[in-house]
């Protein structure tokens, strides 16, 4: 009986594994054509000044709505694209769209906004990534400081010469660098000696229980002080509740991002959100 059960369990797991593999290779195939089609789009999540509650920036987040499968989570297909190298062309498409949209927002009067774009390691490894960035800024006639690039601690820890060079070059051009998901990676902070960054984005897992867990509260408050001592701006990700906002206000976190203020929205929704919040002032 146990043998039978074990066997069934085994076939259950292989089926599950097979399903995962099939989905992955399907995603891989579909991704090649999706980049050129309208299936892939960007949505934007407002980044809000903690004190004034004004929208000061936007994080670009990629979305893939497949006609048959529906919405495929960003984490899932980004991982596939990173593995097979498609992230380089997908990432280029994302940067082109984000800067084009930002230019549009500046033109209709929201010229104080910056855009923050997530990067993958493979994009930074690509030899002409920095010239792509300068070209796109020039083409859209945007100053470099309106672009922030988000890298994770794992990218920041990369000791490859060309990656370090790229990050330094981007800083020289005037592009801002943010460390995303701060606090959950390999928590070495030595990379902060190698190159200067502008922003720390505290991972949402800290914000999740910052108002209920004293350990998290102490740690988060220490992270904010640490960042400020290094002259870095702090963004809290995943702010969903008033208690969390209250803590972040009290501890002088500079910027907040999360469902409490706004989820990621389409470009059209963003424009009306901006119009509404500016008429409130
Ligand atoms: P991330 O860069 O840390 O982005 C923040 C994620 O948190 C987004 O998930 C966002 O929708 C979600 N989020 C925002 N506010 C809240 C909140 O209040 N509560 C909770 N629980 N979640 C919130 P999303 O869009 O699914 O993206 C997931 C991850 O996929 C991103 O994490 C990023 O690592 C990656 N990703 C997304 N877009 C891109 C992209 O254009 N390029 C690259 N390389 N990676 C991307
Ligand atoms: Mg991010
Ligand atoms: Mg990210
Ligand atoms: Mg993050």
Short mmCIF file of N, CA and C in Angstrom, two decimals, residues 195-276:
data_model
loop_
_atom_site.label_atom_id
_atom_site.label_comp_id
_atom_site.label_asym_id
_atom_site.label_seq_id
_atom_site.Cartn_x
_atom_site.Cartn_y
_atom_site.Cartn_z
N UNK A 195 31.46 51.83 -5.72
CA UNK A 195 30.82 52.90 -6.49
C UNK A 195 29.75 53.56 -5.65
N UNK A 196 29.48 54.81 -5.95
CA UNK A 196 28.49 55.52 -5.15
C UNK A 196 27.11 55.30 -5.74
N UNK A 197 26.15 55.09 -4.87
CA UNK A 197 24.77 54.98 -5.33
C UNK A 197 24.00 56.16 -4.76
N UNK A 198 22.79 56.35 -5.22
CA UNK A 198 22.00 57.51 -4.83
C UNK A 198 20.85 57.16 -3.91
N UNK A 199 20.33 55.95 -4.08
CA UNK A 199 19.08 55.59 -3.42
C UNK A 199 19.12 54.16 -2.90
N UNK A 200 18.56 53.95 -1.72
CA UNK A 200 18.33 52.60 -1.22
C UNK A 200 16.83 52.37 -1.17
N UNK A 201 16.39 51.28 -1.78
CA UNK A 201 14.98 50.92 -1.70
C UNK A 201 14.84 49.76 -0.73
N UNK A 202 14.30 50.03 0.43
CA UNK A 202 14.16 48.99 1.46
C UNK A 202 13.13 47.97 1.01
N UNK A 203 13.52 46.71 1.05
CA UNK A 203 12.66 45.65 0.53
C UNK A 203 11.31 45.60 1.24
N UNK A 204 10.30 45.21 0.49
CA UNK A 204 8.95 45.22 1.04
C UNK A 204 8.74 44.23 2.18
N UNK A 205 9.61 43.22 2.29
CA UNK A 205 9.46 42.28 3.40
C UNK A 205 9.73 42.97 4.75
N UNK A 206 10.54 44.04 4.76
CA UNK A 206 10.75 44.80 5.99
C UNK A 206 9.51 45.62 6.31
N UNK A 207 8.97 46.25 5.26
CA UNK A 207 7.82 47.14 5.46
C UNK A 207 6.61 46.33 5.94
N UNK A 208 6.55 45.08 5.46
CA UNK A 208 5.43 44.21 5.77
C UNK A 208 5.11 44.18 7.27
N UNK A 209 6.15 44.00 8.13
CA UNK A 209 5.84 43.93 9.56
C UNK A 209 6.53 45.04 10.38
N UNK A 210 6.86 46.13 9.69
CA UNK A 210 7.58 47.21 10.38
C UNK A 210 6.75 47.81 11.53
N UNK A 211 5.43 47.76 11.40
CA UNK A 211 4.58 48.37 12.42
C UNK A 211 4.19 47.37 13.50
N UNK A 212 4.55 46.10 13.33
CA UNK A 212 4.11 45.09 14.29
C UNK A 212 5.26 44.31 14.93
N UNK A 213 6.40 44.29 14.29
CA UNK A 213 7.55 43.53 14.81
C UNK A 213 8.66 44.48 15.24
N UNK A 214 8.94 44.55 16.56
CA UNK A 214 9.94 45.50 17.06
C UNK A 214 11.32 45.29 16.43
N UNK A 215 11.69 44.03 16.15
CA UNK A 215 12.99 43.79 15.51
C UNK A 215 13.06 44.45 14.15
N UNK A 216 12.01 44.26 13.36
CA UNK A 216 11.97 44.88 12.04
C UNK A 216 11.98 46.40 12.16
N UNK A 217 11.25 46.89 13.15
CA UNK A 217 11.18 48.34 13.35
C UNK A 217 12.56 48.92 13.64
N UNK A 218 13.31 48.27 14.55
CA UNK A 218 14.65 48.76 14.89
C UNK A 218 15.58 48.68 13.68
N UNK A 219 15.49 47.57 12.98
CA UNK A 219 16.36 47.36 11.83
C UNK A 219 16.06 48.41 10.74
N UNK A 220 14.79 48.63 10.47
CA UNK A 220 14.40 49.59 9.43
C UNK A 220 14.84 51.00 9.80
N UNK A 221 14.64 51.35 11.06
CA UNK A 221 15.06 52.67 11.51
C UNK A 221 16.58 52.82 11.39
N UNK A 222 17.32 51.76 11.71
CA UNK A 222 18.79 51.78 11.57
C UNK A 222 19.20 51.89 10.10
N UNK A 223 18.47 51.21 9.23
CA UNK A 223 18.78 51.28 7.79
C UNK A 223 18.58 52.70 7.25
N UNK A 224 17.53 53.35 7.71
CA UNK A 224 17.26 54.73 7.25
C UNK A 224 18.38 55.66 7.71
N UNK A 225 18.79 55.53 8.97
CA UNK A 225 19.88 56.35 9.51
C UNK A 225 21.18 56.07 8.76
N UNK A 226 21.45 54.79 8.56
CA UNK A 226 22.64 54.35 7.82
C UNK A 226 22.67 55.01 6.44
N UNK A 227 21.56 54.96 5.73
CA UNK A 227 21.48 55.53 4.38
C UNK A 227 21.69 57.04 4.42
N UNK A 228 21.05 57.69 5.38
CA UNK A 228 21.17 59.15 5.46
C UNK A 228 22.60 59.58 5.78
N UNK A 229 23.29 58.79 6.61
CA UNK A 229 24.69 59.09 6.91
C UNK A 229 25.56 58.99 5.67
N UNK A 230 25.16 58.17 4.73
CA UNK A 230 25.90 58.03 3.46
C UNK A 230 25.34 58.97 2.39
N UNK A 231 24.43 59.87 2.79
CA UNK A 231 23.84 60.81 1.85
C UNK A 231 22.96 60.16 0.79
N UNK A 232 22.35 59.05 1.16
CA UNK A 232 21.49 58.35 0.20
C UNK A 232 20.03 58.64 0.53
N UNK A 233 19.21 58.63 -0.50
CA UNK A 233 17.78 58.76 -0.33
C UNK A 233 17.20 57.38 -0.03
N UNK A 234 16.15 57.33 0.77
CA UNK A 234 15.54 56.05 1.11
C UNK A 234 14.12 55.97 0.58
N UNK A 235 13.83 54.89 -0.11
CA UNK A 235 12.48 54.60 -0.57
C UNK A 235 11.99 53.36 0.15
N UNK A 236 10.77 53.40 0.69
CA UNK A 236 10.16 52.20 1.27
C UNK A 236 9.22 51.60 0.23
N UNK A 237 9.42 50.32 -0.05
CA UNK A 237 8.58 49.61 -1.02
C UNK A 237 7.47 48.86 -0.29
N UNK A 238 6.36 48.66 -0.95
CA UNK A 238 5.31 47.80 -0.41
C UNK A 238 4.56 48.39 0.76
N UNK A 239 4.39 49.72 0.76
CA UNK A 239 3.63 50.38 1.83
C UNK A 239 2.14 50.19 1.55
N UNK A 240 1.48 49.43 2.40
CA UNK A 240 0.07 49.10 2.18
C UNK A 240 -0.84 49.68 3.25
N UNK A 241 -0.26 49.93 4.42
CA UNK A 241 -1.11 50.31 5.56
C UNK A 241 -0.71 51.64 6.16
N UNK A 242 -1.71 52.30 6.74
CA UNK A 242 -1.48 53.61 7.37
C UNK A 242 -0.44 53.51 8.50
N UNK A 243 -0.44 52.40 9.25
CA UNK A 243 0.53 52.24 10.36
C UNK A 243 1.95 52.21 9.84
N UNK A 244 2.12 51.57 8.68
CA UNK A 244 3.46 51.50 8.07
C UNK A 244 3.90 52.90 7.64
N UNK A 245 2.99 53.62 7.00
CA UNK A 245 3.30 54.99 6.58
C UNK A 245 3.67 55.84 7.79
N UNK A 246 2.90 55.68 8.87
CA UNK A 246 3.12 56.45 10.09
C UNK A 246 4.55 56.21 10.62
N UNK A 247 4.93 54.94 10.66
CA UNK A 247 6.30 54.61 11.11
C UNK A 247 7.34 55.28 10.21
N UNK A 248 7.12 55.20 8.91
CA UNK A 248 8.09 55.73 7.95
C UNK A 248 8.17 57.25 8.02
N UNK A 249 7.05 57.89 8.31
CA UNK A 249 7.04 59.35 8.50
C UNK A 249 7.86 59.71 9.73
N UNK A 250 7.61 58.98 10.81
CA UNK A 250 8.30 59.26 12.07
C UNK A 250 9.80 59.03 11.99
N UNK A 251 10.19 58.09 11.12
CA UNK A 251 11.61 57.76 11.01
C UNK A 251 12.27 58.38 9.78
N UNK A 252 11.59 59.37 9.21
CA UNK A 252 12.17 60.20 8.14
C UNK A 252 12.59 59.45 6.89
N UNK A 253 11.82 58.45 6.53
CA UNK A 253 12.05 57.79 5.25
C UNK A 253 11.64 58.80 4.17
N UNK A 254 12.47 58.97 3.13
CA UNK A 254 12.24 60.06 2.17
C UNK A 254 11.05 59.84 1.25
N UNK A 255 10.94 58.61 0.75
CA UNK A 255 9.91 58.37 -0.27
C UNK A 255 9.21 57.06 0.01
N UNK A 256 7.96 56.99 -0.43
CA UNK A 256 7.20 55.75 -0.25
C UNK A 256 6.56 55.31 -1.56
N UNK A 257 6.36 54.01 -1.62
CA UNK A 257 5.81 53.38 -2.82
C UNK A 257 4.99 52.20 -2.33
N UNK A 258 3.78 52.06 -2.80
CA UNK A 258 2.98 50.92 -2.37
C UNK A 258 1.50 51.11 -2.65
N UNK A 259 0.76 50.02 -2.42
CA UNK A 259 -0.67 50.02 -2.73
C UNK A 259 -1.44 51.07 -1.95
N UNK A 260 -0.93 51.47 -0.76
CA UNK A 260 -1.62 52.50 0.03
C UNK A 260 -1.81 53.77 -0.79
N UNK A 261 -0.78 54.12 -1.52
CA UNK A 261 -0.92 55.31 -2.36
C UNK A 261 -1.46 54.96 -3.73
N UNK A 262 -0.83 54.00 -4.41
CA UNK A 262 -1.32 53.56 -5.71
C UNK A 262 -0.64 52.26 -6.14
N UNK A 263 -1.39 51.34 -6.73
CA UNK A 263 -0.75 50.17 -7.33
C UNK A 263 -0.11 50.61 -8.65
N UNK A 264 0.65 49.73 -9.28
CA UNK A 264 1.13 50.07 -10.63
C UNK A 264 -0.08 50.26 -11.54
N UNK A 265 -0.07 51.30 -12.38
CA UNK A 265 -1.21 51.60 -13.25
C UNK A 265 -0.73 51.80 -14.69
N UNK A 266 -1.68 51.76 -15.61
CA UNK A 266 -1.34 51.98 -17.02
C UNK A 266 -0.93 53.44 -17.22
N UNK A 267 -0.30 53.71 -18.35
CA UNK A 267 0.12 55.09 -18.63
C UNK A 267 -1.07 56.05 -18.60
N UNK A 268 -2.19 55.62 -19.20
CA UNK A 268 -3.39 56.47 -19.26
C UNK A 268 -3.91 56.76 -17.85
N UNK A 269 -3.96 55.71 -17.02
CA UNK A 269 -4.41 55.89 -15.63
C UNK A 269 -3.46 56.81 -14.87
N UNK A 270 -2.18 56.67 -15.16
CA UNK A 270 -1.17 57.50 -14.50
C UNK A 270 -1.41 58.98 -14.81
N UNK A 271 -1.68 59.26 -16.08
CA UNK A 271 -1.90 60.65 -16.48
C UNK A 271 -3.09 61.24 -15.72
N UNK A 272 -4.18 60.47 -15.59
CA UNK A 272 -5.32 61.05 -14.86
C UNK A 272 -5.03 61.15 -13.36
N UNK A 273 -4.26 60.20 -12.84
CA UNK A 273 -3.84 60.27 -11.44
C UNK A 273 -3.03 61.54 -11.19
N UNK A 274 -2.13 61.86 -12.11
CA UNK A 274 -1.29 63.05 -11.98
C UNK A 274 -2.14 64.31 -12.06
N UNK A 275 -3.10 64.34 -12.98
CA UNK A 275 -3.98 65.50 -13.10
C UNK A 275 -4.78 65.69 -11.82
N UNK A 276 -5.34 64.59 -11.30
CA UNK A 276 -6.15 64.67 -10.08
C UNK A 276 -5.33 65.13 -8.89
#
